[in-house]
PDB file of C-alpha atoms in Angstrom:
ATOM      1  CA  MET A   1    -172.428 -83.423-101.524  1.00  0.00           C
ATOM      2  CA  ILE A   2    -168.878 -84.505-100.849  1.00  0.00           C
ATOM      3  CA  VAL A   3    -166.328 -82.886-103.107  1.00  0.00           C
ATOM      4  CA  THR A   4    -163.078 -84.806-103.553  1.00  0.00           C
ATOM      5  CA  GLU A   5    -160.061 -82.644-104.238  1.00  0.00           C
ATOM      6  CA  PRO A   6    -158.310 -83.851-107.393  1.00  0.00           C
ATOM      7  CA  LYS A   7    -154.713 -85.000-107.284  1.00  0.00           C
ATOM      8  CA  VAL A   8    -152.084 -82.454-108.173  1.00  0.00           C
ATOM      9  CA  ILE A   9    -150.713 -83.184-111.626  1.00  0.00           C
ATOM     10  CA  VAL A  10    -147.392 -81.726-112.613  1.00  0.00           C
ATOM     11  CA  PRO A  11    -147.310 -81.663-116.413  1.00  0.00           C
ATOM     12  CA  ASN A  12    -143.672 -80.714-116.864  1.00  0.00           C
ATOM     13  CA  GLN A  13    -140.418 -80.200-115.055  1.00  0.00           C
ATOM     14  CA  LYS A  14    -140.629 -76.418-114.811  1.00  0.00           C
ATOM     15  CA  LEU A  15    -143.815 -76.529-112.792  1.00  0.00           C
ATOM     16  CA  ALA A  16    -142.391 -79.425-110.817  1.00  0.00           C
ATOM     17  CA  ARG A  17    -139.600 -77.166-109.582  1.00  0.00           C
ATOM     18  CA  VAL A  18    -142.249 -74.916-108.027  1.00  0.00           C
ATOM     19  CA  TYR A  19    -144.453 -77.590-106.499  1.00  0.00           C
ATOM     20  CA  HIS A  20    -142.129 -80.326-105.316  1.00  0.00           C
ATOM     21  CA  HIS A  21    -141.300 -78.697-101.969  1.00  0.00           C
ATOM     22  CA  LEU A  22    -144.975 -78.897-100.999  1.00  0.00           C
ATOM     23  CA  ASP A  23    -144.873 -82.692-101.078  1.00  0.00           C
ATOM     24  CA  LYS A  24    -143.928 -83.949 -97.629  1.00  0.00           C
ATOM     25  CA  GLY A  25    -145.506 -87.380 -97.743  1.00  0.00           C
ATOM     26  CA  VAL A  26    -146.589 -90.040-100.217  1.00  0.00           C
ATOM     27  CA  HIS A  27    -146.405 -88.611-103.719  1.00  0.00           C
ATOM     28  CA  ALA A  28    -149.517 -87.654-105.672  1.00  0.00           C
ATOM     29  CA  TYR A  29    -146.993 -86.370-108.176  1.00  0.00           C
ATOM     30  CA  ASP A  30    -143.233 -86.417-108.571  1.00  0.00           C
ATOM     31  CA  GLU A  31    -140.811 -83.579-109.099  1.00  0.00           C
ATOM     32  CA  ASP A  32    -139.513 -85.103-112.291  1.00  0.00           C
ATOM     33  CA  ASP A  33    -142.886 -86.412-113.491  1.00  0.00           C
ATOM     34  CA  LEU A  34    -141.417 -89.911-113.246  1.00  0.00           C
ATOM     35  CA  TYR A  35    -143.571 -91.955-110.975  1.00  0.00           C
ATOM     36  CA  THR A  36    -147.181 -92.964-111.159  1.00  0.00           C
ATOM     37  CA  PRO A  37    -148.307 -93.989-107.660  1.00  0.00           C
ATOM     38  CA  ASP A  38    -148.165 -97.775-107.285  1.00  0.00           C
ATOM     39  CA  SER A  39    -146.037 -98.192-110.396  1.00  0.00           C
ATOM     40  CA  SER A  40    -143.273-100.764-110.189  1.00  0.00           C
ATOM     41  CA  LEU A  41    -140.586 -98.072-110.284  1.00  0.00           C
ATOM     42  CA  TRP A  42    -142.272 -96.084-107.517  1.00  0.00           C
ATOM     43  CA  ARG A  43    -142.731 -99.112-105.243  1.00  0.00           C
ATOM     44  CA  SER A  44    -139.176-100.340-105.663  1.00  0.00           C
ATOM     45  CA  LYS A  45    -137.575 -97.017-104.676  1.00  0.00           C
ATOM     46  CA  VAL A  46    -136.574 -97.331-101.003  1.00  0.00           C
ATOM     47  CA  LEU A  47    -134.476 -94.164-100.697  1.00  0.00           C
ATOM     48  CA  ASP A  48    -134.638 -90.799-102.471  1.00  0.00           C
ATOM     49  CA  LEU A  49    -132.467 -88.063-100.937  1.00  0.00           C
ATOM     50  CA  ARG A  50    -132.469 -84.802-102.903  1.00  0.00           C
ATOM     51  CA  LEU A  51    -129.532 -82.981-101.410  1.00  0.00           C
ATOM     52  CA  TYR A  52    -130.108 -79.796-103.427  1.00  0.00           C
ATOM     53  CA  GLU A  53    -133.476 -79.080-101.795  1.00  0.00           C
ATOM     54  CA  TYR A  54    -134.174 -75.519-100.720  1.00  0.00           C
ATOM     55  CA  PRO A  55    -134.511 -74.235 -98.086  1.00  0.00           C
ATOM     56  CA  PRO A  56    -131.666 -76.449 -96.839  1.00  0.00           C
ATOM     57  CA  ASN A  57    -131.948 -78.346 -93.584  1.00  0.00           C
ATOM     58  CA  ASN A  58    -128.571 -78.699 -91.899  1.00  0.00           C
ATOM     59  CA  THR A  59    -129.763 -81.508 -89.634  1.00  0.00           C
ATOM     60  CA  TYR A  60    -131.768 -83.842 -91.848  1.00  0.00           C
ATOM     61  CA  ALA A  61    -131.897 -85.074 -95.419  1.00  0.00           C
ATOM     62  CA  PHE A  62    -135.527 -85.957 -96.080  1.00  0.00           C
ATOM     63  CA  ASP A  63    -136.384 -89.133 -97.954  1.00  0.00           C
ATOM     64  CA  ARG A  64    -138.804 -88.536-100.836  1.00  0.00           C
ATOM     65  CA  SER A  65    -139.620 -92.199-101.306  1.00  0.00           C
ATOM     66  CA  ARG A  66    -142.781 -93.361 -99.589  1.00  0.00           C
ATOM     67  CA  TYR A  67    -140.795 -95.062 -96.800  1.00  0.00           C
ATOM     68  CA  ASN A  68    -139.486 -92.095 -94.760  1.00  0.00           C
ATOM     69  CA  ASN A  69    -135.881 -93.283 -94.541  1.00  0.00           C
ATOM     70  CA  HIS A  70    -134.647 -89.843 -93.507  1.00  0.00           C
ATOM     71  CA  GLY A  71    -130.939 -89.215 -93.046  1.00  0.00           C
ATOM     72  CA  THR A  72    -128.921 -87.174 -90.554  1.00  0.00           C
ATOM     73  CA  VAL A  73    -126.513 -84.627 -92.033  1.00  0.00           C
ATOM     74  CA  THR A  74    -123.081 -84.047 -90.512  1.00  0.00           C
ATOM     75  CA  GLY A  75    -121.080 -81.363 -92.301  1.00  0.00           C
ATOM     76  CA  ALA A  76    -121.610 -81.707 -96.072  1.00  0.00           C
ATOM     77  CA  THR A  77    -122.311 -78.052 -96.838  1.00  0.00           C
ATOM     78  CA  TRP A  78    -125.433 -77.277 -98.864  1.00  0.00           C
ATOM     79  CA  GLY A  79    -125.277 -75.699-102.323  1.00  0.00           C
ATOM     80  CA  ILE A  80    -127.788 -75.058-105.099  1.00  0.00           C
ATOM     81  CA  GLN A  81    -126.915 -78.355-106.852  1.00  0.00           C
ATOM     82  CA  GLY A  82    -126.305 -80.542-103.805  1.00  0.00           C
ATOM     83  CA  ARG A  83    -124.042 -81.037-100.816  1.00  0.00           C
ATOM     84  CA  THR A  84    -120.268 -80.726-100.877  1.00  0.00           C
ATOM     85  CA  PHE A  85    -118.133 -83.391 -99.226  1.00  0.00           C
ATOM     86  CA  PRO A  86    -114.563 -82.080 -98.747  1.00  0.00           C
ATOM     87  CA  GLY A  87    -112.900 -85.483 -98.415  1.00  0.00           C
ATOM     88  CA  SER A  88    -111.937 -84.975 -94.778  1.00  0.00           C
ATOM     89  CA  GLY A  89    -113.477 -84.452 -91.372  1.00  0.00           C
ATOM     90  CA  PRO A  90    -116.947 -85.528 -90.245  1.00  0.00           C
ATOM     91  CA  ASN A  91    -118.863 -85.031 -93.490  1.00  0.00           C
ATOM     92  CA  ILE A  92    -121.447 -87.753 -93.931  1.00  0.00           C
ATOM     93  CA  ILE A  93    -125.158 -88.459 -94.318  1.00  0.00           C
ATOM     94  CA  SER A  94    -126.270 -91.376 -92.181  1.00  0.00           C
ATOM     95  CA  VAL A  95    -129.594 -93.195 -92.641  1.00  0.00           C
ATOM     96  CA  PRO A  96    -130.706 -95.501 -89.786  1.00  0.00           C
ATOM     97  CA  ASP A  97    -131.066 -99.194 -90.530  1.00  0.00           C
ATOM     98  CA  THR A  98    -134.440-100.537 -91.606  1.00  0.00           C
ATOM     99  CA  THR A  99    -135.373-103.845 -93.180  1.00  0.00           C
ATOM    100  CA  LEU A 100    -136.181-101.961 -96.408  1.00  0.00           C
ATOM    101  CA  LEU A 101    -132.560-100.851 -96.711  1.00  0.00           C
ATOM    102  CA  ARG A 102    -131.224-104.391 -96.292  1.00  0.00           C
ATOM    103  CA  VAL A 103    -131.498-104.906-100.016  1.00  0.00           C
ATOM    104  CA  THR A 104    -130.198-108.108-101.593  1.00  0.00           C
ATOM    105  CA  ASP A 105    -130.801-106.916-105.149  1.00  0.00           C
ATOM    106  CA  PHE A 106    -130.282-103.234-105.800  1.00  0.00           C
ATOM    107  CA  THR A 107    -129.712-100.308-108.099  1.00  0.00           C
ATOM    108  CA  LEU A 108    -127.782 -97.423-106.543  1.00  0.00           C
ATOM    109  CA  LEU A 109    -127.921 -94.092-108.374  1.00  0.00           C
ATOM    110  CA  ALA A 110    -126.338 -90.755-107.536  1.00  0.00           C
ATOM    111  CA  TRP A 111    -125.753 -87.513-109.377  1.00  0.00           C
ATOM    112  CA  ILE A 112    -122.120 -86.741-108.532  1.00  0.00           C
ATOM    113  CA  TYR A 113    -119.328 -84.305-109.357  1.00  0.00           C
ATOM    114  CA  PRO A 114    -116.132 -85.844-107.935  1.00  0.00           C
ATOM    115  CA  THR A 115    -113.213 -83.441-107.434  1.00  0.00           C
ATOM    116  CA  GLN A 116    -110.419 -85.898-106.725  1.00  0.00           C
ATOM    117  CA  THR A 117    -109.094 -89.095-108.237  1.00  0.00           C
ATOM    118  CA  ALA A 118    -108.789 -91.480-105.292  1.00  0.00           C
ATOM    119  CA  TYR A 119    -110.416 -94.424-103.556  1.00  0.00           C
ATOM    120  CA  GLN A 120    -113.635 -92.999-102.152  1.00  0.00           C
ATOM    121  CA  GLU A 121    -117.092 -94.309-101.290  1.00  0.00           C
ATOM    122  CA  ILE A 122    -120.408 -92.862-102.448  1.00  0.00           C
ATOM    123  CA  ILE A 123    -122.976 -95.162-100.767  1.00  0.00           C
ATOM    124  CA  GLY A 124    -122.568 -98.145 -98.481  1.00  0.00           C
ATOM    125  CA  LYS A 125    -124.218-100.216 -95.782  1.00  0.00           C
ATOM    126  CA  GLY A 126    -122.142-102.355 -93.466  1.00  0.00           C
ATOM    127  CA  ASN A 127    -118.388-102.683 -93.842  1.00  0.00           C
ATOM    128  CA  THR A 128    -117.405-105.098 -96.554  1.00  0.00           C
ATOM    129  CA  GLU A 129    -113.693-104.361 -96.346  1.00  0.00           C
ATOM    130  CA  SER A 130    -113.123-105.253 -92.677  1.00  0.00           C
ATOM    131  CA  GLY A 131    -116.435-106.740 -91.542  1.00  0.00           C
ATOM    132  CA  ASN A 132    -117.413-108.646 -94.701  1.00  0.00           C
ATOM    133  CA  TYR A 133    -121.050-107.517 -94.526  1.00  0.00           C
ATOM    134  CA  GLY A 134    -123.334-105.501 -96.775  1.00  0.00           C
ATOM    135  CA  PHE A 135    -122.288-103.465 -99.795  1.00  0.00           C
ATOM    136  CA  GLU A 136    -120.116-100.486-100.686  1.00  0.00           C
ATOM    137  CA  TRP A 137    -119.967 -98.540-103.932  1.00  0.00           C
ATOM    138  CA  GLY A 138    -117.523 -95.844-104.898  1.00  0.00           C
ATOM    139  CA  LEU A 139    -114.612 -94.739-107.074  1.00  0.00           C
ATOM    140  CA  THR A 140    -111.019 -95.854-107.510  1.00  0.00           C
ATOM    141  CA  ASN A 141    -107.733 -94.029-107.968  1.00  0.00           C
ATOM    142  CA  THR A 142    -107.910 -94.740-111.705  1.00  0.00           C
ATOM    143  CA  ASN A 143    -111.305 -93.044-112.320  1.00  0.00           C
ATOM    144  CA  THR A 144    -113.326 -96.247-112.396  1.00  0.00           C
ATOM    145  CA  PHE A 145    -116.122 -97.598-110.201  1.00  0.00           C
ATOM    146  CA  ARG A 146    -115.805-100.403-107.689  1.00  0.00           C
ATOM    147  CA  THR A 147    -118.502-102.252-105.772  1.00  0.00           C
ATOM    148  CA  PHE A 148    -117.963-104.517-102.761  1.00  0.00           C
ATOM    149  CA  ILE A 149    -120.353-107.331-101.803  1.00  0.00           C
ATOM    150  CA  GLY A 150    -120.031-109.061 -98.410  1.00  0.00           C
ATOM    151  CA  ASP A 151    -121.678-112.342 -97.433  1.00  0.00           C
ATOM    152  CA  GLY A 152    -120.779-112.338 -93.731  1.00  0.00           C
ATOM    153  CA  VAL A 153    -117.732-114.551 -94.203  1.00  0.00           C
ATOM    154  CA  ALA A 154    -115.783-112.869 -96.989  1.00  0.00           C
ATOM    155  CA  GLN A 155    -116.163-110.106 -99.563  1.00  0.00           C
ATOM    156  CA  SER A 156    -115.677-109.679-103.286  1.00  0.00           C
ATOM    157  CA  ALA A 157    -114.923-106.457-105.124  1.00  0.00           C
ATOM    158  CA  TRP A 158    -115.688-105.610-108.734  1.00  0.00           C
ATOM    159  CA  ASN A 159    -113.220-103.005-109.947  1.00  0.00           C
ATOM    160  CA  GLY A 160    -114.804-101.630-113.080  1.00  0.00           C
ATOM    161  CA  THR A 161    -112.995-101.243-116.367  1.00  0.00           C
ATOM    162  CA  GLY A 162    -114.783 -98.215-117.826  1.00  0.00           C
ATOM    163  CA  THR A 163    -113.523 -94.672-117.202  1.00  0.00           C
ATOM    164  CA  ILE A 164    -115.970 -92.283-115.520  1.00  0.00           C
ATOM    165  CA  PRO A 165    -116.520 -88.608-116.438  1.00  0.00           C
ATOM    166  CA  THR A 166    -114.855 -85.735-114.573  1.00  0.00           C
ATOM    167  CA  THR A 167    -117.909 -83.487-114.446  1.00  0.00           C
ATOM    168  CA  TRP A 168    -121.545 -83.934-113.372  1.00  0.00           C
ATOM    169  CA  PHE A 169    -122.991 -87.340-114.278  1.00  0.00           C
ATOM    170  CA  LEU A 170    -125.542 -89.860-113.072  1.00  0.00           C
ATOM    171  CA  ALA A 171    -123.501 -92.664-111.542  1.00  0.00           C
ATOM    172  CA  GLY A 172    -124.960 -96.115-110.947  1.00  0.00           C
ATOM    173  CA  SER A 173    -124.292 -99.622-109.693  1.00  0.00           C
ATOM    174  CA  SER A 174    -126.636-102.610-109.645  1.00  0.00           C
ATOM    175  CA  TRP A 175    -126.397-106.060-108.107  1.00  0.00           C
ATOM    176  CA  ASN A 176    -128.388-109.164-108.985  1.00  0.00           C
ATOM    177  CA  ASP A 177    -128.101-111.571-106.075  1.00  0.00           C
ATOM    178  CA  THR A 178    -129.321-114.500-108.180  1.00  0.00           C
ATOM    179  CA  THR A 179    -126.858-114.148-111.043  1.00  0.00           C
ATOM    180  CA  GLN A 180    -124.265-112.561-108.702  1.00  0.00           C
ATOM    181  CA  ILE A 181    -123.388-109.993-111.360  1.00  0.00           C
ATOM    182  CA  CYS A 182    -122.555-106.353-110.673  1.00  0.00           C
ATOM    183  CA  THR A 183    -123.097-103.721-113.365  1.00  0.00           C
ATOM    184  CA  HIS A 184    -121.938-100.093-113.410  1.00  0.00           C
ATOM    185  CA  TYR A 185    -123.635 -97.242-115.265  1.00  0.00           C
ATOM    186  CA  VAL A 186    -122.974 -93.716-116.483  1.00  0.00           C
ATOM    187  CA  ASN A 187    -125.999 -91.572-117.362  1.00  0.00           C
ATOM    188  CA  GLY A 188    -128.222 -94.650-117.465  1.00  0.00           C
ATOM    189  CA  ALA A 189    -126.060 -96.616-119.914  1.00  0.00           C
ATOM    190  CA  VAL A 190    -123.996 -99.695-119.061  1.00  0.00           C
ATOM    191  CA  LEU A 191    -120.331 -98.857-118.464  1.00  0.00           C
ATOM    192  CA  ASP A 192    -119.045-102.293-117.425  1.00  0.00           C
ATOM    193  CA  ALA A 193    -120.236-105.545-115.851  1.00  0.00           C
ATOM    194  CA  SER A 194    -118.580-108.209-113.744  1.00  0.00           C
ATOM    195  CA  SER A 195    -118.457-111.932-114.187  1.00  0.00           C
ATOM    196  CA  ALA A 196    -120.270-113.827-111.442  1.00  0.00           C
ATOM    197  CA  LEU A 197    -118.983-112.977-107.961  1.00  0.00           C
ATOM    198  CA  PRO A 198    -119.289-115.836-105.427  1.00  0.00           C
ATOM    199  CA  ARG A 199    -121.285-113.868-102.840  1.00  0.00           C
ATOM    200  CA  HIS A 200    -124.835-113.349-101.556  1.00  0.00           C
ATOM    201  CA  ILE A 201    -125.324-110.160 -99.531  1.00  0.00           C
ATOM    202  CA  ALA A 202    -125.535-110.574 -95.764  1.00  0.00           C
ATOM    203  CA  HIS A 203    -126.635-107.535 -93.767  1.00  0.00           C
ATOM    204  CA  THR A 204    -126.142-106.199 -90.261  1.00  0.00           C
ATOM    205  CA  THR A 205    -128.025-103.415 -88.486  1.00  0.00           C
ATOM    206  CA  ASP A 206    -125.414-100.844 -89.501  1.00  0.00           C
ATOM    207  CA  ALA A 207    -126.685 -97.529 -90.806  1.00  0.00           C
ATOM    208  CA  LEU A 208    -126.529 -96.709 -94.487  1.00  0.00           C
ATOM    209  CA  SER A 209    -123.905 -94.050 -95.217  1.00  0.00           C
ATOM    210  CA  ILE A 210    -123.468 -91.512 -97.998  1.00  0.00           C
ATOM    211  CA  GLY A 211    -120.132 -89.786 -98.512  1.00  0.00           C
ATOM    212  CA  PHE A 212    -118.084 -91.929 -96.153  1.00  0.00           C
ATOM    213  CA  VAL A 213    -117.952 -95.685 -95.622  1.00  0.00           C
ATOM    214  CA  GLY A 214    -114.307 -96.718 -95.679  1.00  0.00           C
ATOM    215  CA  ASN A 215    -112.856 -93.809 -97.659  1.00  0.00           C
ATOM    216  CA  ARG A 216    -114.197 -90.270 -97.709  1.00  0.00           C
ATOM    217  CA  TYR A 217    -115.800 -88.936-100.867  1.00  0.00           C
ATOM    218  CA  LYS A 218    -114.611 -85.563-102.176  1.00  0.00           C
ATOM    219  CA  GLY A 219    -116.933 -83.612-104.420  1.00  0.00           C
ATOM    220  CA  ILE A 220    -120.641 -82.808-104.706  1.00  0.00           C
ATOM    221  CA  ILE A 221    -123.572 -85.218-104.473  1.00  0.00           C
ATOM    222  CA  GLY A 222    -126.837 -83.858-105.855  1.00  0.00           C
ATOM    223  CA  GLU A 223    -129.131 -86.766-105.041  1.00  0.00           C
ATOM    224  CA  ALA A 224    -128.914 -90.385-103.981  1.00  0.00           C
ATOM    225  CA  LEU A 225    -131.439 -93.099-104.816  1.00  0.00           C
ATOM    226  CA  ILE A 226    -131.734 -96.780-103.955  1.00  0.00           C
ATOM    227  CA  TYR A 227    -134.052 -99.279-105.630  1.00  0.00           C
ATOM    228  CA  ASN A 228    -134.563-102.814-104.342  1.00  0.00           C
ATOM    229  CA  ARG A 229    -133.970-104.447-107.715  1.00  0.00           C
ATOM    230  CA  ALA A 230    -131.862-104.076-110.830  1.00  0.00           C
ATOM    231  CA  LEU A 231    -133.629-101.515-113.014  1.00  0.00           C
ATOM    232  CA  SER A 232    -134.163-101.995-116.717  1.00  0.00           C
ATOM    233  CA  ALA A 233    -132.315 -99.966-119.342  1.00  0.00           C
ATOM    234  CA  GLN A 234    -135.525 -98.070-120.088  1.00  0.00           C
ATOM    235  CA  GLU A 235    -136.069 -97.205-116.410  1.00  0.00           C
ATOM    236  CA  ARG A 236    -132.490 -96.003-115.956  1.00  0.00           C
ATOM    237  CA  GLN A 237    -132.689 -93.854-119.070  1.00  0.00           C
ATOM    238  CA  GLN A 238    -136.011 -92.432-117.924  1.00  0.00           C
ATOM    239  CA  ILE A 239    -134.489 -91.358-114.613  1.00  0.00           C
ATOM    240  CA  TYR A 240    -131.454 -89.835-116.311  1.00  0.00           C
ATOM    241  CA  LEU A 241    -133.424 -87.840-118.876  1.00  0.00           C
ATOM    242  CA  SER A 242    -135.854 -86.563-116.253  1.00  0.00           C
ATOM    243  CA  THR A 243    -133.232 -85.372-113.758  1.00  0.00           C
ATOM    244  CA  LYS A 244    -130.322 -84.095-115.835  1.00  0.00           C
ATOM    245  CA  TRP A 245    -131.775 -80.581-116.148  1.00  0.00           C
ATOM    246  CA  ARG A 246    -130.465 -79.774-112.666  1.00  0.00           C
ATOM    247  CA  TYR A 247    -126.853 -80.540-113.505  1.00  0.00           C
ATOM    248  CA  THR A 248    -126.199 -80.046-117.214  1.00  0.00           C
TER     249      THR A 248
END
């Protein structure tokens, strides 16, 4: 008789903290009890870097999506809630280019604790400011978000209007390449949204970067996630409520 081992089921977040380090491949469960395998949310997640993971690896940041888009760590000192980026020097996480990361629609999410008020990038791929390709998302010197979109010829920037927190929060930016609208989020809720920007994303083979694209980020990043579509309000709130226990 063949006995099939049942899938591991994590019923709550406390047990998830114990078990999640055992999961090195495709999820049978998720640390935050968020994803059912083959659900729309699970399939659309193309990057999931949990920078707080213990024991820390000072060479690689392992991708917990099913796509193995692992990053290389330079600097960015590990801590119990994430990695610290000092705003200077070679502190960056670089993820090699793949077709999955050349997203045209996206939701970018990151748990962050910024420690300076300045122009600084959180996540980006390509160089929209000088090369007019890809996307960049970060903060401004007035404590707002800004997102760049490059179409290969020119770029447009959406400088948000809503003020961001000065402590831990789940930051977010989404882009709909059909409507050409960028939306920013705080803790899953809409903070501000652009009018239509006259761009469609054009990509190069540049790596995806966390912590430094054009301007260096200063602060802590706990985790960084990329989805290949604009998530719904319910999905964003689900992610926020299921991950905030690490930071608040």
